[in-house]
């Protein structure tokens, strides 16, 4: 149990050290947009997609101004949920199925 707490502290430290949360971004907002991610984004419900676009636009604006959000507005490690992950997993699974089918 002690090792798990240490690992969790390291994860939280790394999360904060990355800095994207200080701009109001979530981890999934920072994924490289390859074909799988682009397809997963198309499948996002509108409210999740709009929230993502808002966070990215706000982060770009802050970055241009060389500013960060006030600390109380930073995305906390515990609040960052992988909103894109279920859609991305589905896209990847479908791609693997398609590739396997085409190999037959």
XYZ file of C-alpha atoms in Angstrom:
104
model
C 0.000 0.000 0.000
C 2.885 2.366 0.744
C 4.312 1.898 -2.756
C 0.967 2.782 -4.285
C 0.800 6.057 -2.383
C 4.332 6.928 -3.459
C 3.502 6.145 -7.078
C 0.362 8.292 -6.822
C 2.415 11.196 -5.429
C 4.858 10.854 -8.324
C 1.966 10.847 -10.813
C 0.498 14.000 -9.240
C 3.909 15.705 -9.252
C 4.470 14.826 -12.915
C 0.944 15.944 -13.810
C 1.571 19.370 -12.266
C 5.106 19.582 -13.682
C 3.786 19.065 -17.228
C 2.037 22.430 -16.923
C -0.940 21.927 -19.243
C -3.302 21.970 -16.266
C -2.164 25.516 -15.436
C -3.685 26.562 -18.767
C -6.951 24.777 -17.944
C -6.278 21.781 -20.200
C -7.008 18.153 -19.443
C -4.634 15.353 -20.407
C -6.816 14.214 -23.318
C -6.729 17.765 -24.717
C -2.998 17.335 -25.320
C -3.113 14.125 -27.369
C -1.448 14.268 -30.780
C -4.248 14.305 -33.342
C -3.479 11.280 -35.490
C -6.202 9.627 -37.578
C -7.529 7.591 -34.635
C -7.819 10.653 -32.386
C -9.487 12.671 -35.159
C -12.095 9.939 -35.605
C -12.651 9.703 -31.836
C -13.171 13.481 -31.699
C -15.894 13.181 -34.353
C -17.713 10.730 -32.070
C -17.632 12.922 -28.967
C -21.003 14.190 -27.755
C -21.446 17.861 -28.584
C -21.138 19.096 -24.988
C -17.795 17.307 -24.511
C -16.492 18.550 -27.855
C -17.528 22.138 -27.087
C -15.882 21.998 -23.651
C -12.665 20.720 -25.274
C -12.682 23.505 -27.880
C -13.230 26.103 -25.141
C -10.316 24.763 -23.066
C -7.987 24.711 -26.068
C -8.932 28.239 -27.197
C -8.501 29.568 -23.655
C -5.110 27.843 -23.365
C -3.967 29.345 -26.689
C -5.044 32.794 -25.555
C -3.234 32.416 -22.230
C -0.139 31.109 -23.978
C -0.057 34.084 -26.368
C -0.310 36.421 -23.372
C 2.373 34.469 -21.471
C -0.077 33.927 -18.618
C -1.500 31.041 -16.630
C -4.819 30.679 -14.855
C -5.185 31.543 -11.177
C -4.266 28.488 -9.100
C -7.869 27.857 -8.031
C -8.780 27.354 -11.727
C -6.042 24.830 -12.534
C -7.299 21.377 -13.508
C -6.547 19.111 -10.559
C -5.146 15.606 -11.026
C -8.227 14.126 -9.370
C -10.580 16.076 -11.668
C -8.871 15.141 -14.932
C -10.856 12.284 -16.405
C -10.047 10.612 -19.738
C -13.149 11.824 -21.596
C -11.779 10.830 -25.025
C -10.381 7.429 -24.037
C -13.580 5.330 -24.461
C -14.114 6.707 -27.972
C -10.450 6.292 -28.863
C -10.415 2.675 -27.665
C -13.475 1.969 -29.809
C -11.873 3.552 -32.897
C -8.644 1.579 -32.397
C -10.589 -1.672 -31.867
C -12.559 -1.058 -35.074
C -9.359 -0.260 -36.995
C -7.733 -3.488 -35.776
C -10.830 -5.461 -36.804
C -10.780 -3.811 -40.243
C -7.062 -4.549 -40.673
C -7.564 -8.185 -39.630
C -10.506 -8.509 -42.048
C -8.458 -7.032 -44.913
C -5.621 -9.503 -44.259
C -7.943 -12.458 -44.871
